[in-house]
Coordinates of N, CA and C and ligand atoms in Angstrom, one line a residue:
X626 N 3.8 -16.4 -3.5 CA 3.6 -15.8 -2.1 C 2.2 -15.5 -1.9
X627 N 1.4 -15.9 -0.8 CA 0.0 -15.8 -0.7 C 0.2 -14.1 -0.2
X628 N -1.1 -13.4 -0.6 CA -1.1 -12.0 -0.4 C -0.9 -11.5 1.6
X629 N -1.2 -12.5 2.1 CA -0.8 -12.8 3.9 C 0.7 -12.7 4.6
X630 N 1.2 -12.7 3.6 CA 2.9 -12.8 3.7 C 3.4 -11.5 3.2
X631 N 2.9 -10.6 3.0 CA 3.6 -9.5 2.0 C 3.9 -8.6 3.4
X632 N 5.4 -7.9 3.1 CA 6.3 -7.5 3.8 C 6.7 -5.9 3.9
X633 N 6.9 -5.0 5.1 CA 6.9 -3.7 4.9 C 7.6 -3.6 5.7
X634 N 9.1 -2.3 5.9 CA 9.5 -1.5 6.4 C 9.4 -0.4 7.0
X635 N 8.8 0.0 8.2 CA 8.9 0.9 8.9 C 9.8 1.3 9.6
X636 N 10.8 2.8 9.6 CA 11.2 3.6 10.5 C 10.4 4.5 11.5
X637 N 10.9 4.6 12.6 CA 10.3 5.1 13.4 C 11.8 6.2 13.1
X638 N 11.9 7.5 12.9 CA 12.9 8.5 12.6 C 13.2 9.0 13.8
X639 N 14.5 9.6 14.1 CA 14.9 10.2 15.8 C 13.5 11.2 15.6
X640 N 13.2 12.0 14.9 CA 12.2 13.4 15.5 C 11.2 12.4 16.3
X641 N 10.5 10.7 15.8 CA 9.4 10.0 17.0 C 10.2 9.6 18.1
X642 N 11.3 9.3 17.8 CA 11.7 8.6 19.3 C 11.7 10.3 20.2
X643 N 12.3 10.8 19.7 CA 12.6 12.3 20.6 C 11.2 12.5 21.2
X644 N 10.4 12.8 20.5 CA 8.4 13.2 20.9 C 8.2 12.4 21.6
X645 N 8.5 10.8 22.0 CA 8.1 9.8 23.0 C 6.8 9.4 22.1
X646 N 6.9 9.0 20.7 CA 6.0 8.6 20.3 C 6.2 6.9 19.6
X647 N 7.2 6.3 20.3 CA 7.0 5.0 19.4 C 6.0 4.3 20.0
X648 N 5.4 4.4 21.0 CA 4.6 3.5 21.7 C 3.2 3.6 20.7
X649 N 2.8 4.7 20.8 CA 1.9 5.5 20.5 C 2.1 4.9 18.6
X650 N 3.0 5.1 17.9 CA 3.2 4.8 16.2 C 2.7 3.3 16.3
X651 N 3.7 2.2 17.2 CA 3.5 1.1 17.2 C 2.1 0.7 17.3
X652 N 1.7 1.0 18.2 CA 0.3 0.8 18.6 C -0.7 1.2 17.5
X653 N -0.7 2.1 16.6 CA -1.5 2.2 15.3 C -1.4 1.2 14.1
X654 N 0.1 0.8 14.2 CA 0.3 -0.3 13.0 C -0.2 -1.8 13.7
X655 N -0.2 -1.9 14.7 CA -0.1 -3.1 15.7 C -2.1 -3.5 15.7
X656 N -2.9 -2.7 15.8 CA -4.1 -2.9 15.8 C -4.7 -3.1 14.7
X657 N -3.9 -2.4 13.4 CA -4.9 -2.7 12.2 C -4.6 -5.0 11.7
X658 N -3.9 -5.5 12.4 CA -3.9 -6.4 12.4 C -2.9 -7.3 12.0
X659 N -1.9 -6.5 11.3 CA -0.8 -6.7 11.1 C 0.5 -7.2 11.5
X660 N 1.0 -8.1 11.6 CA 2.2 -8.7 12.5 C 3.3 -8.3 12.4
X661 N 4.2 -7.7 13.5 CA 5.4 -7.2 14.3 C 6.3 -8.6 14.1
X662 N 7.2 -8.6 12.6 CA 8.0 -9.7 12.9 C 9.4 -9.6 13.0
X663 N 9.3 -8.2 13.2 CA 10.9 -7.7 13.4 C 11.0 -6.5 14.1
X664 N 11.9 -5.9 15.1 CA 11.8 -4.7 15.8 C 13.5 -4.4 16.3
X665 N 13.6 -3.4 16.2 CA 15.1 -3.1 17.0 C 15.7 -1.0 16.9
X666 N 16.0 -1.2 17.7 CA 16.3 0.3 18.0 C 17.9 0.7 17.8
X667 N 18.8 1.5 17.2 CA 19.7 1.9 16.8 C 20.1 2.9 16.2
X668 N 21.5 3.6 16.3 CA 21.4 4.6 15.4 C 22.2 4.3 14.1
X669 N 20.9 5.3 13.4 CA 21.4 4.9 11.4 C 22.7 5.3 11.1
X670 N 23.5 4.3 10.6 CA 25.1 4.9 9.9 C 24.7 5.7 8.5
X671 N 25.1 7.0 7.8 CA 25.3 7.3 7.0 C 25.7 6.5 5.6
X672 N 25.8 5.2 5.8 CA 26.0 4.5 4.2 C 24.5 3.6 4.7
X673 N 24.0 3.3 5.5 CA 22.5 2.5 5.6 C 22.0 3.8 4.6
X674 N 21.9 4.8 5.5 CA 20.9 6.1 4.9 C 20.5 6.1 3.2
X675 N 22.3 5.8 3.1 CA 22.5 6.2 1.4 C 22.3 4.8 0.5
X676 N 22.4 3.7 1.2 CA 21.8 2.6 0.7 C 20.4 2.5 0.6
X677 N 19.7 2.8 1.2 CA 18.1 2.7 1.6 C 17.5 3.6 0.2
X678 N 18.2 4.8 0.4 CA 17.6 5.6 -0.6 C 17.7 5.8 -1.7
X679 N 19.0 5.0 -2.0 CA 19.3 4.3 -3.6 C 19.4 3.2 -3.9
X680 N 18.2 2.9 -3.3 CA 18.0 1.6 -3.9 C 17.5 1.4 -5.2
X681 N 16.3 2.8 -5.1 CA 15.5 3.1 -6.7 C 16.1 4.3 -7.4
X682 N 16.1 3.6 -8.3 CA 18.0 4.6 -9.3 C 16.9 5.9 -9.2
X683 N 15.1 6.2 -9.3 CA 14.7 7.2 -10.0 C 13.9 7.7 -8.7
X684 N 14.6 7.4 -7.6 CA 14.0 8.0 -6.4 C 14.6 9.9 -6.7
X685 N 15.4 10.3 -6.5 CA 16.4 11.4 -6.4 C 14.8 12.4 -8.0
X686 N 14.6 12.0 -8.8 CA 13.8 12.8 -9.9 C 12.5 12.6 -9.2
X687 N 11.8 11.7 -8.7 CA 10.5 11.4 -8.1 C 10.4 12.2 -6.9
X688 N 11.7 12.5 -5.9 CA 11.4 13.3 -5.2 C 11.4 15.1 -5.7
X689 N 12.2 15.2 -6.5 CA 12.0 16.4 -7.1 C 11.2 17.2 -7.3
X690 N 10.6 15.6 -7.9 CA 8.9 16.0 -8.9 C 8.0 16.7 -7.8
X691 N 7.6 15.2 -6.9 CA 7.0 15.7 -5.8 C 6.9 16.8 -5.1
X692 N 7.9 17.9 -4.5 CA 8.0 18.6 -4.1 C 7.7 19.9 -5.1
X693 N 8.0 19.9 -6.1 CA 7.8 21.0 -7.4 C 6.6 20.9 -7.4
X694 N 5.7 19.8 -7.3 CA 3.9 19.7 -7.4 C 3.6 19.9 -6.1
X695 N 4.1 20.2 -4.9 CA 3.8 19.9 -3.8 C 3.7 22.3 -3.7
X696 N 4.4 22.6 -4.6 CA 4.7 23.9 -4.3 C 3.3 24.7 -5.0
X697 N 3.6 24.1 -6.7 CA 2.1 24.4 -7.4 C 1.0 24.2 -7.2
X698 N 0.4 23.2 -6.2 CA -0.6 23.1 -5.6 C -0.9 24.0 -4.3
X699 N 0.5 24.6 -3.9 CA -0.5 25.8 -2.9 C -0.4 27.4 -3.6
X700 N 0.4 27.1 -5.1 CA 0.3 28.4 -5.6 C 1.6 28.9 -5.0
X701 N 2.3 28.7 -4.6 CA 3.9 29.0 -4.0 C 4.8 29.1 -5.0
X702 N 5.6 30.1 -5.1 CA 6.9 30.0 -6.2 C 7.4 28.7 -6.0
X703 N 8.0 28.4 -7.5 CA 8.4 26.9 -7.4 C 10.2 27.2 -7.5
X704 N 10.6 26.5 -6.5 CA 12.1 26.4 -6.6 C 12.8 26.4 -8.0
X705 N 13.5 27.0 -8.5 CA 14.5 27.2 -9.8 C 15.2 26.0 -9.8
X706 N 15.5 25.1 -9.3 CA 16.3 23.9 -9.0 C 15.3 22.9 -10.1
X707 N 16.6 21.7 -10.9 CA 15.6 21.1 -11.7 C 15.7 20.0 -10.4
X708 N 14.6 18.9 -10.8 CA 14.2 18.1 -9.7 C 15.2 17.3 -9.4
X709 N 16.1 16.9 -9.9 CA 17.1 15.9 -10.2 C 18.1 16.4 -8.6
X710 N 18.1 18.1 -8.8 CA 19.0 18.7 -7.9 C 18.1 19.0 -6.6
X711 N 17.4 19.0 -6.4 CA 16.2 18.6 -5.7 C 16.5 17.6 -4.8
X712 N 16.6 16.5 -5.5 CA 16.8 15.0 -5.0 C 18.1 15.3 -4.6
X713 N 18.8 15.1 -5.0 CA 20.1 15.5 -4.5 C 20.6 16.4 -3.1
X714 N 20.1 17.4 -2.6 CA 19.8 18.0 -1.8 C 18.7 17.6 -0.4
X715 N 17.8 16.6 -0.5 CA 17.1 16.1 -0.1 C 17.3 14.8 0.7
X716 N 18.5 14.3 -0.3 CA 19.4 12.9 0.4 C 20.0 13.0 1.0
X717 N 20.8 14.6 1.1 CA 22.1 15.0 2.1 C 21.4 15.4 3.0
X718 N 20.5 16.1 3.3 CA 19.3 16.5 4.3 C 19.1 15.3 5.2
X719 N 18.5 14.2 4.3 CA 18.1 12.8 4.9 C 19.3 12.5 5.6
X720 N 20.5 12.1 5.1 CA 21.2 11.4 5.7 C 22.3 12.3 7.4
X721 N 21.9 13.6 7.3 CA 21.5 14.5 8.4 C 20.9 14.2 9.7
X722 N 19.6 14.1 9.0 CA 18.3 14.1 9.6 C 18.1 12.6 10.4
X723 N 18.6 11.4 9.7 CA 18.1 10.6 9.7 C 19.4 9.3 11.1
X724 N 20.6 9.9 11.1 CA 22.1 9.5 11.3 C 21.9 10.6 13.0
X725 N 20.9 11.4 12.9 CA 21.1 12.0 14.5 C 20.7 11.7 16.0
X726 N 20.4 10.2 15.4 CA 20.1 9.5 17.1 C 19.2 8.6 16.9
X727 N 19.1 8.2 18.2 CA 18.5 6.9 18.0 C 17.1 6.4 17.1
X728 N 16.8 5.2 16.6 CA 15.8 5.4 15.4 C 15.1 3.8 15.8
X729 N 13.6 3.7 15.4 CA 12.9 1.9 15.6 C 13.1 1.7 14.4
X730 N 13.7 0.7 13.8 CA 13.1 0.2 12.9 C 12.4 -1.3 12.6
X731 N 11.4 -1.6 12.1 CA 10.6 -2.9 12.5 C 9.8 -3.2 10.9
X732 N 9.7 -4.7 10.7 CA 8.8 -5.5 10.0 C 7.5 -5.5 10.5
X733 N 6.9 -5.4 9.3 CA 5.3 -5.5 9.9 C 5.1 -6.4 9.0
X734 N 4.1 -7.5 8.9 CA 3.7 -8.7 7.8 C 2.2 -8.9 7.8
X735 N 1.4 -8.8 6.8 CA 0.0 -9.2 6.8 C 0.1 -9.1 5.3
X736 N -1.8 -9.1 4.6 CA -2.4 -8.9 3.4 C -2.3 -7.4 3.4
X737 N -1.4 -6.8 2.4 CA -1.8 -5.5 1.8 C -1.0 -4.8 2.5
X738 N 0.1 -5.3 3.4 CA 1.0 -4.5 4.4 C 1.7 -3.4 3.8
X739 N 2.2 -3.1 2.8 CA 2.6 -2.1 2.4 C 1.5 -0.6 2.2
X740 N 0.6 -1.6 1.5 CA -0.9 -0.4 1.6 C -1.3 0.3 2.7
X741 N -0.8 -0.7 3.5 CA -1.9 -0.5 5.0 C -1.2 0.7 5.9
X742 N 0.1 0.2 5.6 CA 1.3 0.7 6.6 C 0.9 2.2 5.7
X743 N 1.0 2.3 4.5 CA 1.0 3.8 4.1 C 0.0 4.7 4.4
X744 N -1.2 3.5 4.3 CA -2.3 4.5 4.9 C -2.3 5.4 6.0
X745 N -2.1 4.1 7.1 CA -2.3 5.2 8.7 C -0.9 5.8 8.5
X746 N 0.0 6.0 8.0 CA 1.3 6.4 8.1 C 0.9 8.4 7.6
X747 N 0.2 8.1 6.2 CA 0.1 9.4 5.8 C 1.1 9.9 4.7
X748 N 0.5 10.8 3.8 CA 1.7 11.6 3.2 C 2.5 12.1 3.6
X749 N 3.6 12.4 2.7 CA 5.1 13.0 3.5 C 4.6 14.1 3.9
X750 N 3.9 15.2 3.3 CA 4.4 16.3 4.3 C 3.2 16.3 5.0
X751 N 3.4 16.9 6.4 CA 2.5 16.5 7.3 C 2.0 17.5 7.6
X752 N 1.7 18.9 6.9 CA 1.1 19.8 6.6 C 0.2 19.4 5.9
X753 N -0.2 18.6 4.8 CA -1.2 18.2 4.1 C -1.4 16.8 4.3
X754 N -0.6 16.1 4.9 CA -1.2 14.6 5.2 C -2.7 14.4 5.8
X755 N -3.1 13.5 5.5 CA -4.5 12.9 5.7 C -5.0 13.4 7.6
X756 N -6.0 13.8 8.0 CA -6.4 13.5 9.3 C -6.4 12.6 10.3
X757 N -5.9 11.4 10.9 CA -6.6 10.3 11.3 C -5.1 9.7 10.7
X758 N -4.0 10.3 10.1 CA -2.7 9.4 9.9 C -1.6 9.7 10.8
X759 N -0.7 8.9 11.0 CA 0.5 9.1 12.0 C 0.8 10.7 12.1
X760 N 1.4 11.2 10.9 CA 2.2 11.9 10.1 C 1.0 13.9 9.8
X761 N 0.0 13.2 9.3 CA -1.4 14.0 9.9 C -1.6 14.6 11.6
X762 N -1.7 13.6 12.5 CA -2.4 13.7 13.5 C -0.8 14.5 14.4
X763 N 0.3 13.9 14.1 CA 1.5 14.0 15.4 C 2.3 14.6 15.3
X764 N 2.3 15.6 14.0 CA 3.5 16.7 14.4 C 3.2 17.4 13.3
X765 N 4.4 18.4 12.7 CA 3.8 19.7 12.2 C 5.0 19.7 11.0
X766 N 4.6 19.9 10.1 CA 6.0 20.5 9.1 C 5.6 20.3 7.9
X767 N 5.8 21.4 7.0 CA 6.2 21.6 4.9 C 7.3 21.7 4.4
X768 N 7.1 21.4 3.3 CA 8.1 21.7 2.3 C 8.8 22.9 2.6
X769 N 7.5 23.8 2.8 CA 8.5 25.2 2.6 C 9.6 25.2 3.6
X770 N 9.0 25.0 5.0 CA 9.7 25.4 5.7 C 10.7 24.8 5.8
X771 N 10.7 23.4 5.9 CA 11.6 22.5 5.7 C 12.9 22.7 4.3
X772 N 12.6 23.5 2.8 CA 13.6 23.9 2.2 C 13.9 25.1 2.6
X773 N 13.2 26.2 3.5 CA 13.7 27.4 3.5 C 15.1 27.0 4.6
X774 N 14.9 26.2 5.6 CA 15.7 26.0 6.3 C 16.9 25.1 5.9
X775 N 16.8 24.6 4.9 CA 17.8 23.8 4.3 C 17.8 22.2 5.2
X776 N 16.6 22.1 5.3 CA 16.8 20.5 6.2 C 15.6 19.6 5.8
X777 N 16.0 18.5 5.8 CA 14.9 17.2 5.9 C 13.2 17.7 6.4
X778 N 12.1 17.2 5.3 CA 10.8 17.4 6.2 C 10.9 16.2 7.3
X779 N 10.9 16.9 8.3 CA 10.3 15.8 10.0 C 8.9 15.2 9.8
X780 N 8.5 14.0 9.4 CA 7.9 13.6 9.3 C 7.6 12.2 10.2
X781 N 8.4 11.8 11.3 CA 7.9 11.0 12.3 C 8.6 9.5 11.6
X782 N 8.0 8.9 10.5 CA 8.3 7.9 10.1 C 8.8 7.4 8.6
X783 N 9.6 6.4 8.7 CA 9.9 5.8 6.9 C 8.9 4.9 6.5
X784 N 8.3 4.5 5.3 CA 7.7 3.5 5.2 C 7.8 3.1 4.3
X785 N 8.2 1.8 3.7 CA 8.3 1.3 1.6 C 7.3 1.8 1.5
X786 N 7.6 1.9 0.2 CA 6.5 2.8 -1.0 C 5.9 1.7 -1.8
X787 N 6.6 0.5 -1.9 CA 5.5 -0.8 -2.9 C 6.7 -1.9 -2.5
X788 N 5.9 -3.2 -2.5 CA 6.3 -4.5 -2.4 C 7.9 -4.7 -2.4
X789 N 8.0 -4.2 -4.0 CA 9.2 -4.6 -4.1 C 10.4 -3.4 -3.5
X790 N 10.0 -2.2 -3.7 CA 10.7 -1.2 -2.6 C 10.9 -2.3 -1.0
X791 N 10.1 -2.6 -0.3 CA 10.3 -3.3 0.8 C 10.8 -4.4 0.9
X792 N 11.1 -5.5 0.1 CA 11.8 -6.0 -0.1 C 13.7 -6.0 -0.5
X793 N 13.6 -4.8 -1.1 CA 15.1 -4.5 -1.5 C 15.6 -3.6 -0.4
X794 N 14.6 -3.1 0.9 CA 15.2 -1.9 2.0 C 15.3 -3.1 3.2
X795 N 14.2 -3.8 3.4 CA 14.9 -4.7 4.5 C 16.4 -5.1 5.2
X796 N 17.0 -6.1 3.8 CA 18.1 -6.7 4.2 C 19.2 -5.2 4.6
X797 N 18.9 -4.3 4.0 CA 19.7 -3.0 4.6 C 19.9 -2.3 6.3
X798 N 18.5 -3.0 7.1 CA 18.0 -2.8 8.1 C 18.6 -4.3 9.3
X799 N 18.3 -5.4 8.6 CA 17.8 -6.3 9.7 C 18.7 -7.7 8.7
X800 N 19.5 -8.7 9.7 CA 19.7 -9.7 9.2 C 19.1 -10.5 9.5
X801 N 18.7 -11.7 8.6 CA 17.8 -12.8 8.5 C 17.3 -13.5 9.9
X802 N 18.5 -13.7 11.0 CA 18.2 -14.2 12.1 C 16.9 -13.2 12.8
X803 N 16.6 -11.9 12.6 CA 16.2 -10.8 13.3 C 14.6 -11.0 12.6
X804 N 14.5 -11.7 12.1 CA 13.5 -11.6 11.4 C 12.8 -13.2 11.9
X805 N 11.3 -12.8 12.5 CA 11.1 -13.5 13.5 C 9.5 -14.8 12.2
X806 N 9.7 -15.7 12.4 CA 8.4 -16.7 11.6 C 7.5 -17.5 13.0
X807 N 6.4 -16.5 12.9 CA 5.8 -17.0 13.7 C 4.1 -16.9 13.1
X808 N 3.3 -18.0 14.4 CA 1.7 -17.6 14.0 C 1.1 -16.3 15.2
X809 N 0.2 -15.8 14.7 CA -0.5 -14.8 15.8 C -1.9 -15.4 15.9
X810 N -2.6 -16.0 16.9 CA -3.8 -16.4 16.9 C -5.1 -15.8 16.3
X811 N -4.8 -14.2 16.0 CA -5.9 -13.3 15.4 C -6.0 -13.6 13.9
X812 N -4.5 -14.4 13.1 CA -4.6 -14.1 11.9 C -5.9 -15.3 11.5
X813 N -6.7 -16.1 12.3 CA -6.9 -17.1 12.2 C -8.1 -16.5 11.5
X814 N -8.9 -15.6 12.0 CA -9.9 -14.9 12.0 C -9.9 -13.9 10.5
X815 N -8.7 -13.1 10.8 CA -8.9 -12.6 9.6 C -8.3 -12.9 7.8
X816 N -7.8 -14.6 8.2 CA -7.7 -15.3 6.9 C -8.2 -16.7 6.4
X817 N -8.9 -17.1 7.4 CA -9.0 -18.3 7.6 C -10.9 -18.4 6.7
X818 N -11.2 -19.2 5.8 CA -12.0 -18.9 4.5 C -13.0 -19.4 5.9
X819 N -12.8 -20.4 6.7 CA -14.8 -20.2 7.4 C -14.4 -19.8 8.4
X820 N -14.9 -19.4 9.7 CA -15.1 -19.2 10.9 C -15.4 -20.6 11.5
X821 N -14.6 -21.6 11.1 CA -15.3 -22.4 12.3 C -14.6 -22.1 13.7
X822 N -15.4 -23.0 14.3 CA -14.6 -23.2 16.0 C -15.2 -22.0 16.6
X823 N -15.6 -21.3 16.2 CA -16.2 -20.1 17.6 C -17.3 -20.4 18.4
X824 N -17.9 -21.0 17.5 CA -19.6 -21.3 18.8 C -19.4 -22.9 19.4
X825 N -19.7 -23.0 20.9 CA -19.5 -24.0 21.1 C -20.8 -25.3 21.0
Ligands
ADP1910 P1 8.0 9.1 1.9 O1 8.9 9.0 3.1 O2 6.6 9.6 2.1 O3 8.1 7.8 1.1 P2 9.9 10.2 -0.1 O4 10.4 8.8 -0.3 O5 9.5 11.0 -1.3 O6 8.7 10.2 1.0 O7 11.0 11.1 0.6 C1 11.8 10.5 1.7 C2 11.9 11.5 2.8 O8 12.6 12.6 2.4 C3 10.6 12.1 3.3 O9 9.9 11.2 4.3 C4 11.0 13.3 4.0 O10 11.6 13.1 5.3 C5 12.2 13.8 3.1 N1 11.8 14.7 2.0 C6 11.1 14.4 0.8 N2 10.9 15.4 0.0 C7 11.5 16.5 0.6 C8 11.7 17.9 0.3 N3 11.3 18.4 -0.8 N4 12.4 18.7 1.2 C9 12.8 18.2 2.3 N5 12.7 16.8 2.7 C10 12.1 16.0 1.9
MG1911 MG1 9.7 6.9 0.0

């Protein structure tokens, strides 16, 4: 597979559609050059939810982790819960949070599309996510608040985490027909080894 073809998952989660922000999400992944080869709007069934997020047997400890370092780094008491229970708590949240109304979910396709999509996407919590990222710039929420209240951090969007993560969450989202093979005239430019053809 040439690096041009590599494949990512983005949700747009009910908290964007509710804000009136898919136009606005789209339009950030849509410019970095990236191709839109799949799109559709529905609401998540509670076994998608629970498929998606067990796909990686060691997601449920990884998120644990995260949030335990996510507490020590502001110097915050750290939850008594081992991470495992953590994760566990976090999925029932998700699958809450995630099953409450309508949701985008879409393929994006270029070189480095999983990288890319993460970048402007941002870290999970969007108290500390990057400046200048989805998840940074368009809405508000932590850890804390988000476990004091016993609910999912609102974080706007889903996005695979690596290649093969996006590969194993797709077919969960979208069947093969929905998934569109096409050329976009810009990719010409940004894969194509000369530039000919531009000057006349
Ligand atoms: P990401 O979406 O950035 O890949 P994860 O895969 O670690 O993040 O977690 C999936 C989703 O679960 C996050 O986007 C967020 O909505 C929620 N989440 C993660 N950790 C926590 C936590 N400690 N408390 C509440 N919700 C969380
Ligand atoms: Mg993830």
């Amino acid at each position: 597979m040439h690096p041009k073809e590599e494949r990512t998952l983005v949700i747009i989660k009910p908290d964007g559609v509710q804000r009136s922000l898919i136009g606005e999400i789209v339009r950030r992944y849509e410019r970095s050059g990236l191709k839109l080869i799949a799109l559709k709007m529905f609401v998540p069934t509670p076994e998608q939810v629970m498929a998606h997020y067990l796909t990686d047997p060691d997601w449920k400890q990884k998120v644990g982790e995260k949030a335990i370092e996510a507490y020590k780094q502001k110097g915050q008491k750290v939850p008594s819960r081992s991470p495992q229970e953590i994760g566990e708590i976090v999925l029932n949240n998700l699958r809450k949070y995630l099953t409450s109304g309508p949701a985008v979910a879409m393929v994006w396709q270029g070189m480095h599309a999983v990288g890319v999509v993460r970048k402007i996407t941002g870290g999970t919590e969007p108290l500390t996510s990057d400046v200048g990222t989805i998840r940074g710039d368009l809405t508000l929420d932590s850890y804390l608040v988000a476990d004091t209240d016993g609910r999912a951090v609102r974080n706007l969007i889903h996005a695979s985490g690596n290649a093969k993560e996006a590969e194993q969450e797709i077919p969960i989202w979208f069947v093969e027909e929905e998934i569109l093979k096409y050329r976009l005239v810009g990719e010409s430019i940004l894969y194509d080894v000369n530039l000919d053809g531009i000057l006349e």
